């Protein structure tokens, strides 16, 4: 599947990259990861913040590539995460882990399943690595969106 195929079947929509919006979402991802590290809040809320960072990074990859998810379609989180290989070259094994975290988020949000410390630790680790990857990828490939060019 390509980004163009996903556009054709309306899982993605065309999106004109906007530097100010990219910088704002990147800052939000950084804040969410910082918040996820605050031990004084519950494991569930820390997980939510770390997962939000993952999603924001996935959206940044899409936006910078000229796309966004069709939020009117179910599964837009899954689409965004699975596009990471196509947008930012995230390895497939990493995307599989991120997708498992998405599934855990759904169980927590929609069924009330508690988040374990191990799941939180995994989400923090994956969020940290993805944020660093996103920052470097944007710097290397879309410096203009960061206001660097």
mmCIF file with all atom_site columns, C-alpha atoms in Angstrom:
data_model
loop_
_atom_site.group_PDB
_atom_site.id
_atom_site.type_symbol
_atom_site.label_atom_id
_atom_site.label_alt_id
_atom_site.label_comp_id
_atom_site.label_asym_id
_atom_site.label_entity_id
_atom_site.label_seq_id
_atom_site.pdbx_PDB_ins_code
_atom_site.Cartn_x
_atom_site.Cartn_y
_atom_site.Cartn_z
_atom_site.occupancy
_atom_site.B_iso_or_equiv
_atom_site.pdbx_formal_charge
_atom_site.auth_seq_id
_atom_site.auth_comp_id
_atom_site.auth_asym_id
_atom_site.auth_atom_id
_atom_site.pdbx_PDB_model_num
ATOM 1   C CA . UNK A 1 1   ? 0.000   0.000  0.000  1.00 0.00 ? 1   UNK A CA 1
ATOM 2   C CA . UNK A 1 2   ? 1.250   3.482  -0.813 1.00 0.00 ? 2   UNK A CA 1
ATOM 3   C CA . UNK A 1 3   ? 0.218   6.898  0.439  1.00 0.00 ? 3   UNK A CA 1
ATOM 4   C CA . UNK A 1 4   ? -1.366  7.504  -2.974 1.00 0.00 ? 4   UNK A CA 1
ATOM 5   C CA . UNK A 1 5   ? -3.403  4.290  -2.644 1.00 0.00 ? 5   UNK A CA 1
ATOM 6   C CA . UNK A 1 6   ? -4.618  5.388  0.789  1.00 0.00 ? 6   UNK A CA 1
ATOM 7   C CA . UNK A 1 7   ? -5.562  8.743  -0.712 1.00 0.00 ? 7   UNK A CA 1
ATOM 8   C CA . UNK A 1 8   ? -7.480  7.011  -3.500 1.00 0.00 ? 8   UNK A CA 1
ATOM 9   C CA . UNK A 1 9   ? -9.518  4.935  -1.049 1.00 0.00 ? 9   UNK A CA 1
ATOM 10  C CA . UNK A 1 10  ? -10.096 8.011  1.139  1.00 0.00 ? 10  UNK A CA 1
ATOM 11  C CA . UNK A 1 11  ? -8.155  6.778  4.203  1.00 0.00 ? 11  UNK A CA 1
ATOM 12  C CA . UNK A 1 12  ? -5.964  9.849  3.694  1.00 0.00 ? 12  UNK A CA 1
ATOM 13  C CA . UNK A 1 13  ? -6.705  13.348 2.446  1.00 0.00 ? 13  UNK A CA 1
ATOM 14  C CA . UNK A 1 14  ? -4.361  15.799 0.734  1.00 0.00 ? 14  UNK A CA 1
ATOM 15  C CA . UNK A 1 15  ? -2.925  18.331 3.156  1.00 0.00 ? 15  UNK A CA 1
ATOM 16  C CA . UNK A 1 16  ? -0.756  21.359 2.438  1.00 0.00 ? 16  UNK A CA 1
ATOM 17  C CA . UNK A 1 17  ? 2.120   21.411 4.943  1.00 0.00 ? 17  UNK A CA 1
ATOM 18  C CA . UNK A 1 18  ? 2.087   24.500 7.175  1.00 0.00 ? 18  UNK A CA 1
ATOM 19  C CA . UNK A 1 19  ? 5.272   25.298 9.068  1.00 0.00 ? 19  UNK A CA 1
ATOM 20  C CA . UNK A 1 20  ? 3.527   27.042 11.967 1.00 0.00 ? 20  UNK A CA 1
ATOM 21  C CA . UNK A 1 21  ? 1.142   24.093 12.432 1.00 0.00 ? 21  UNK A CA 1
ATOM 22  C CA . UNK A 1 22  ? 4.019   21.586 12.250 1.00 0.00 ? 22  UNK A CA 1
ATOM 23  C CA . UNK A 1 23  ? 6.015   23.497 14.873 1.00 0.00 ? 23  UNK A CA 1
ATOM 24  C CA . UNK A 1 24  ? 2.936   23.750 17.126 1.00 0.00 ? 24  UNK A CA 1
ATOM 25  C CA . UNK A 1 25  ? 2.182   20.011 16.893 1.00 0.00 ? 25  UNK A CA 1
ATOM 26  C CA . UNK A 1 26  ? 5.850   19.130 17.456 1.00 0.00 ? 26  UNK A CA 1
ATOM 27  C CA . UNK A 1 27  ? 5.857   21.279 20.603 1.00 0.00 ? 27  UNK A CA 1
ATOM 28  C CA . UNK A 1 28  ? 2.667   19.519 21.761 1.00 0.00 ? 28  UNK A CA 1
ATOM 29  C CA . UNK A 1 29  ? 4.310   16.116 21.244 1.00 0.00 ? 29  UNK A CA 1
ATOM 30  C CA . UNK A 1 30  ? 7.311   17.266 23.297 1.00 0.00 ? 30  UNK A CA 1
ATOM 31  C CA . UNK A 1 31  ? 5.014   18.533 26.095 1.00 0.00 ? 31  UNK A CA 1
ATOM 32  C CA . UNK A 1 32  ? 3.032   15.305 26.113 1.00 0.00 ? 32  UNK A CA 1
ATOM 33  C CA . UNK A 1 33  ? 6.158   13.200 26.474 1.00 0.00 ? 33  UNK A CA 1
ATOM 34  C CA . UNK A 1 34  ? 7.353   15.447 29.318 1.00 0.00 ? 34  UNK A CA 1
ATOM 35  C CA . UNK A 1 35  ? 3.957   15.118 31.020 1.00 0.00 ? 35  UNK A CA 1
ATOM 36  C CA . UNK A 1 36  ? 4.043   11.330 30.582 1.00 0.00 ? 36  UNK A CA 1
ATOM 37  C CA . UNK A 1 37  ? 7.174   11.230 32.733 1.00 0.00 ? 37  UNK A CA 1
ATOM 38  C CA . UNK A 1 38  ? 5.470   12.893 35.742 1.00 0.00 ? 38  UNK A CA 1
ATOM 39  C CA . UNK A 1 39  ? 5.321   10.127 38.337 1.00 0.00 ? 39  UNK A CA 1
ATOM 40  C CA . UNK A 1 40  ? 2.738   11.975 40.466 1.00 0.00 ? 40  UNK A CA 1
ATOM 41  C CA . UNK A 1 41  ? -0.093  11.181 38.031 1.00 0.00 ? 41  UNK A CA 1
ATOM 42  C CA . UNK A 1 42  ? -1.702  7.824  37.357 1.00 0.00 ? 42  UNK A CA 1
ATOM 43  C CA . UNK A 1 43  ? -0.171  5.211  35.113 1.00 0.00 ? 43  UNK A CA 1
ATOM 44  C CA . UNK A 1 44  ? -3.227  5.390  32.829 1.00 0.00 ? 44  UNK A CA 1
ATOM 45  C CA . UNK A 1 45  ? -2.905  9.152  32.306 1.00 0.00 ? 45  UNK A CA 1
ATOM 46  C CA . UNK A 1 46  ? 0.842   8.934  31.813 1.00 0.00 ? 46  UNK A CA 1
ATOM 47  C CA . UNK A 1 47  ? 0.239   6.274  29.161 1.00 0.00 ? 47  UNK A CA 1
ATOM 48  C CA . UNK A 1 48  ? -2.362  8.507  27.477 1.00 0.00 ? 48  UNK A CA 1
ATOM 49  C CA . UNK A 1 49  ? 0.141   11.366 27.278 1.00 0.00 ? 49  UNK A CA 1
ATOM 50  C CA . UNK A 1 50  ? 2.900   9.113  25.891 1.00 0.00 ? 50  UNK A CA 1
ATOM 51  C CA . UNK A 1 51  ? 0.497   7.603  23.354 1.00 0.00 ? 51  UNK A CA 1
ATOM 52  C CA . UNK A 1 52  ? -0.602  11.097 22.346 1.00 0.00 ? 52  UNK A CA 1
ATOM 53  C CA . UNK A 1 53  ? 3.041   11.898 21.595 1.00 0.00 ? 53  UNK A CA 1
ATOM 54  C CA . UNK A 1 54  ? 3.206   8.823  19.332 1.00 0.00 ? 54  UNK A CA 1
ATOM 55  C CA . UNK A 1 55  ? 0.074   9.903  17.468 1.00 0.00 ? 55  UNK A CA 1
ATOM 56  C CA . UNK A 1 56  ? 1.284   13.465 17.100 1.00 0.00 ? 56  UNK A CA 1
ATOM 57  C CA . UNK A 1 57  ? 4.562   12.212 15.621 1.00 0.00 ? 57  UNK A CA 1
ATOM 58  C CA . UNK A 1 58  ? 2.642   10.012 13.184 1.00 0.00 ? 58  UNK A CA 1
ATOM 59  C CA . UNK A 1 59  ? 0.539   13.014 12.177 1.00 0.00 ? 59  UNK A CA 1
ATOM 60  C CA . UNK A 1 60  ? 3.668   15.123 11.682 1.00 0.00 ? 60  UNK A CA 1
ATOM 61  C CA . UNK A 1 61  ? 5.010   12.526 9.258  1.00 0.00 ? 61  UNK A CA 1
ATOM 62  C CA . UNK A 1 62  ? 1.784   12.622 7.296  1.00 0.00 ? 62  UNK A CA 1
ATOM 63  C CA . UNK A 1 63  ? 1.461   16.419 7.324  1.00 0.00 ? 63  UNK A CA 1
ATOM 64  C CA . UNK A 1 64  ? 5.033   16.993 6.177  1.00 0.00 ? 64  UNK A CA 1
ATOM 65  C CA . UNK A 1 65  ? 4.445   14.446 3.399  1.00 0.00 ? 65  UNK A CA 1
ATOM 66  C CA . UNK A 1 66  ? 1.329   16.278 2.197  1.00 0.00 ? 66  UNK A CA 1
ATOM 67  C CA . UNK A 1 67  ? -1.388  14.135 3.791  1.00 0.00 ? 67  UNK A CA 1
ATOM 68  C CA . UNK A 1 68  ? -3.617  13.825 6.825  1.00 0.00 ? 68  UNK A CA 1
ATOM 69  C CA . UNK A 1 69  ? -5.897  11.072 8.025  1.00 0.00 ? 69  UNK A CA 1
ATOM 70  C CA . UNK A 1 70  ? -9.565  11.133 7.150  1.00 0.00 ? 70  UNK A CA 1
ATOM 71  C CA . UNK A 1 71  ? -10.915 11.438 10.690 1.00 0.00 ? 71  UNK A CA 1
ATOM 72  C CA . UNK A 1 72  ? -14.437 10.801 9.428  1.00 0.00 ? 72  UNK A CA 1
ATOM 73  C CA . UNK A 1 73  ? -13.310 7.227  8.738  1.00 0.00 ? 73  UNK A CA 1
ATOM 74  C CA . UNK A 1 74  ? -12.953 4.717  11.584 1.00 0.00 ? 74  UNK A CA 1
ATOM 75  C CA . UNK A 1 75  ? -9.403  3.578  12.235 1.00 0.00 ? 75  UNK A CA 1
ATOM 76  C CA . UNK A 1 76  ? -7.599  6.859  11.645 1.00 0.00 ? 76  UNK A CA 1
ATOM 77  C CA . UNK A 1 77  ? -5.172  6.163  14.521 1.00 0.00 ? 77  UNK A CA 1
ATOM 78  C CA . UNK A 1 78  ? -4.305  2.812  12.956 1.00 0.00 ? 78  UNK A CA 1
ATOM 79  C CA . UNK A 1 79  ? -3.835  4.430  9.551  1.00 0.00 ? 79  UNK A CA 1
ATOM 80  C CA . UNK A 1 80  ? -1.550  7.140  10.947 1.00 0.00 ? 80  UNK A CA 1
ATOM 81  C CA . UNK A 1 81  ? 0.630   4.648  12.820 1.00 0.00 ? 81  UNK A CA 1
ATOM 82  C CA . UNK A 1 82  ? 0.845   2.217  9.915  1.00 0.00 ? 82  UNK A CA 1
ATOM 83  C CA . UNK A 1 83  ? 1.894   5.048  7.581  1.00 0.00 ? 83  UNK A CA 1
ATOM 84  C CA . UNK A 1 84  ? 5.050   5.658  9.612  1.00 0.00 ? 84  UNK A CA 1
ATOM 85  C CA . UNK A 1 85  ? 6.977   3.257  7.368  1.00 0.00 ? 85  UNK A CA 1
ATOM 86  C CA . UNK A 1 86  ? 5.849   5.216  4.304  1.00 0.00 ? 86  UNK A CA 1
ATOM 87  C CA . UNK A 1 87  ? 6.352   8.719  5.673  1.00 0.00 ? 87  UNK A CA 1
ATOM 88  C CA . UNK A 1 88  ? 9.378   8.629  7.952  1.00 0.00 ? 88  UNK A CA 1
ATOM 89  C CA . UNK A 1 89  ? 10.878  5.213  7.208  1.00 0.00 ? 89  UNK A CA 1
ATOM 90  C CA . UNK A 1 90  ? 10.109  3.801  10.654 1.00 0.00 ? 90  UNK A CA 1
ATOM 91  C CA . UNK A 1 91  ? 10.980  0.078  10.605 1.00 0.00 ? 91  UNK A CA 1
ATOM 92  C CA . UNK A 1 92  ? 8.053   -2.353 10.422 1.00 0.00 ? 92  UNK A CA 1
ATOM 93  C CA . UNK A 1 93  ? 8.894   -4.061 13.763 1.00 0.00 ? 93  UNK A CA 1
ATOM 94  C CA . UNK A 1 94  ? 8.616   -0.673 15.488 1.00 0.00 ? 94  UNK A CA 1
ATOM 95  C CA . UNK A 1 95  ? 5.280   0.025  13.798 1.00 0.00 ? 95  UNK A CA 1
ATOM 96  C CA . UNK A 1 96  ? 4.021   -3.358 15.054 1.00 0.00 ? 96  UNK A CA 1
ATOM 97  C CA . UNK A 1 97  ? 4.915   -2.349 18.633 1.00 0.00 ? 97  UNK A CA 1
ATOM 98  C CA . UNK A 1 98  ? 3.284   1.063  18.197 1.00 0.00 ? 98  UNK A CA 1
ATOM 99  C CA . UNK A 1 99  ? 0.156   -0.584 16.834 1.00 0.00 ? 99  UNK A CA 1
ATOM 100 C CA . UNK A 1 100 ? 0.038   -2.893 19.869 1.00 0.00 ? 100 UNK A CA 1
ATOM 101 C CA . UNK A 1 101 ? 0.189   0.222  22.064 1.00 0.00 ? 101 UNK A CA 1
ATOM 102 C CA . UNK A 1 102 ? -2.721  1.642  20.039 1.00 0.00 ? 102 UNK A CA 1
ATOM 103 C CA . UNK A 1 103 ? -4.729  -1.504 20.764 1.00 0.00 ? 103 UNK A CA 1
ATOM 104 C CA . UNK A 1 104 ? -3.893  -1.232 24.464 1.00 0.00 ? 104 UNK A CA 1
ATOM 105 C CA . UNK A 1 105 ? -5.006  2.409  24.412 1.00 0.00 ? 105 UNK A CA 1
ATOM 106 C CA . UNK A 1 106 ? -8.351  1.315  22.930 1.00 0.00 ? 106 UNK A CA 1
ATOM 107 C CA . UNK A 1 107 ? -8.820  -1.306 25.666 1.00 0.00 ? 107 UNK A CA 1
ATOM 108 C CA . UNK A 1 108 ? -8.030  1.275  28.314 1.00 0.00 ? 108 UNK A CA 1
ATOM 109 C CA . UNK A 1 109 ? -10.187 4.033  26.854 1.00 0.00 ? 109 UNK A CA 1
ATOM 110 C CA . UNK A 1 110 ? -13.197 1.993  25.787 1.00 0.00 ? 110 UNK A CA 1
ATOM 111 C CA . UNK A 1 111 ? -13.217 -0.933 28.230 1.00 0.00 ? 111 UNK A CA 1
ATOM 112 C CA . UNK A 1 112 ? -11.485 0.513  31.273 1.00 0.00 ? 112 UNK A CA 1
ATOM 113 C CA . UNK A 1 113 ? -8.549  -1.902 31.228 1.00 0.00 ? 113 UNK A CA 1
ATOM 114 C CA . UNK A 1 114 ? -5.814  -0.570 33.527 1.00 0.00 ? 114 UNK A CA 1
ATOM 115 C CA . UNK A 1 115 ? -2.372  0.168  32.104 1.00 0.00 ? 115 UNK A CA 1
ATOM 116 C CA . UNK A 1 116 ? 0.475   -1.847 33.600 1.00 0.00 ? 116 UNK A CA 1
ATOM 117 C CA . UNK A 1 117 ? 3.804   -0.302 34.555 1.00 0.00 ? 117 UNK A CA 1
ATOM 118 C CA . UNK A 1 118 ? 5.452   -2.406 31.833 1.00 0.00 ? 118 UNK A CA 1
ATOM 119 C CA . UNK A 1 119 ? 3.059   -1.090 29.177 1.00 0.00 ? 119 UNK A CA 1
ATOM 120 C CA . UNK A 1 120 ? 3.665   2.462  30.347 1.00 0.00 ? 120 UNK A CA 1
ATOM 121 C CA . UNK A 1 121 ? 7.430   1.908  30.222 1.00 0.00 ? 121 UNK A CA 1
ATOM 122 C CA . UNK A 1 122 ? 7.125   0.561  26.675 1.00 0.00 ? 122 UNK A CA 1
ATOM 123 C CA . UNK A 1 123 ? 5.025   3.516  25.559 1.00 0.00 ? 123 UNK A CA 1
ATOM 124 C CA . UNK A 1 124 ? 7.450   5.994  27.146 1.00 0.00 ? 124 UNK A CA 1
ATOM 125 C CA . UNK A 1 125 ? 10.395  4.302  25.458 1.00 0.00 ? 125 UNK A CA 1
ATOM 126 C CA . UNK A 1 126 ? 8.707   4.080  22.064 1.00 0.00 ? 126 UNK A CA 1
ATOM 127 C CA . UNK A 1 127 ? 7.391   7.644  22.325 1.00 0.00 ? 127 UNK A CA 1
ATOM 128 C CA . UNK A 1 128 ? 10.880  8.945  23.179 1.00 0.00 ? 128 UNK A CA 1
ATOM 129 C CA . UNK A 1 129 ? 12.480  7.120  20.273 1.00 0.00 ? 129 UNK A CA 1
ATOM 130 C CA . UNK A 1 130 ? 9.757   8.156  17.821 1.00 0.00 ? 130 UNK A CA 1
ATOM 131 C CA . UNK A 1 131 ? 9.913   11.793 18.889 1.00 0.00 ? 131 UNK A CA 1
ATOM 132 C CA . UNK A 1 132 ? 13.696  11.856 18.418 1.00 0.00 ? 132 UNK A CA 1
ATOM 133 C CA . UNK A 1 133 ? 13.276  10.163 15.030 1.00 0.00 ? 133 UNK A CA 1
ATOM 134 C CA . UNK A 1 134 ? 10.573  12.653 14.032 1.00 0.00 ? 134 UNK A CA 1
ATOM 135 C CA . UNK A 1 135 ? 12.665  15.661 15.046 1.00 0.00 ? 135 UNK A CA 1
ATOM 136 C CA . UNK A 1 136 ? 15.669  14.370 13.081 1.00 0.00 ? 136 UNK A CA 1
ATOM 137 C CA . UNK A 1 137 ? 13.549  13.421 10.062 1.00 0.00 ? 137 UNK A CA 1
ATOM 138 C CA . UNK A 1 138 ? 11.915  16.842 9.971  1.00 0.00 ? 138 UNK A CA 1
ATOM 139 C CA . UNK A 1 139 ? 15.309  18.533 10.320 1.00 0.00 ? 139 UNK A CA 1
ATOM 140 C CA . UNK A 1 140 ? 16.833  16.393 7.548  1.00 0.00 ? 140 UNK A CA 1
ATOM 141 C CA . UNK A 1 141 ? 13.883  16.417 5.120  1.00 0.00 ? 141 UNK A CA 1
ATOM 142 C CA . UNK A 1 142 ? 11.642  19.368 5.947  1.00 0.00 ? 142 UNK A CA 1
ATOM 143 C CA . UNK A 1 143 ? 13.823  21.994 7.604  1.00 0.00 ? 143 UNK A CA 1
ATOM 144 C CA . UNK A 1 144 ? 11.666  24.658 5.952  1.00 0.00 ? 144 UNK A CA 1
ATOM 145 C CA . UNK A 1 145 ? 8.679   23.533 8.045  1.00 0.00 ? 145 UNK A CA 1
ATOM 146 C CA . UNK A 1 146 ? 10.771  23.969 11.180 1.00 0.00 ? 146 UNK A CA 1
ATOM 147 C CA . UNK A 1 147 ? 11.768  27.465 10.113 1.00 0.00 ? 147 UNK A CA 1
ATOM 148 C CA . UNK A 1 148 ? 15.377  26.346 9.608  1.00 0.00 ? 148 UNK A CA 1
ATOM 149 C CA . UNK A 1 149 ? 15.697  26.973 5.891  1.00 0.00 ? 149 UNK A CA 1
#
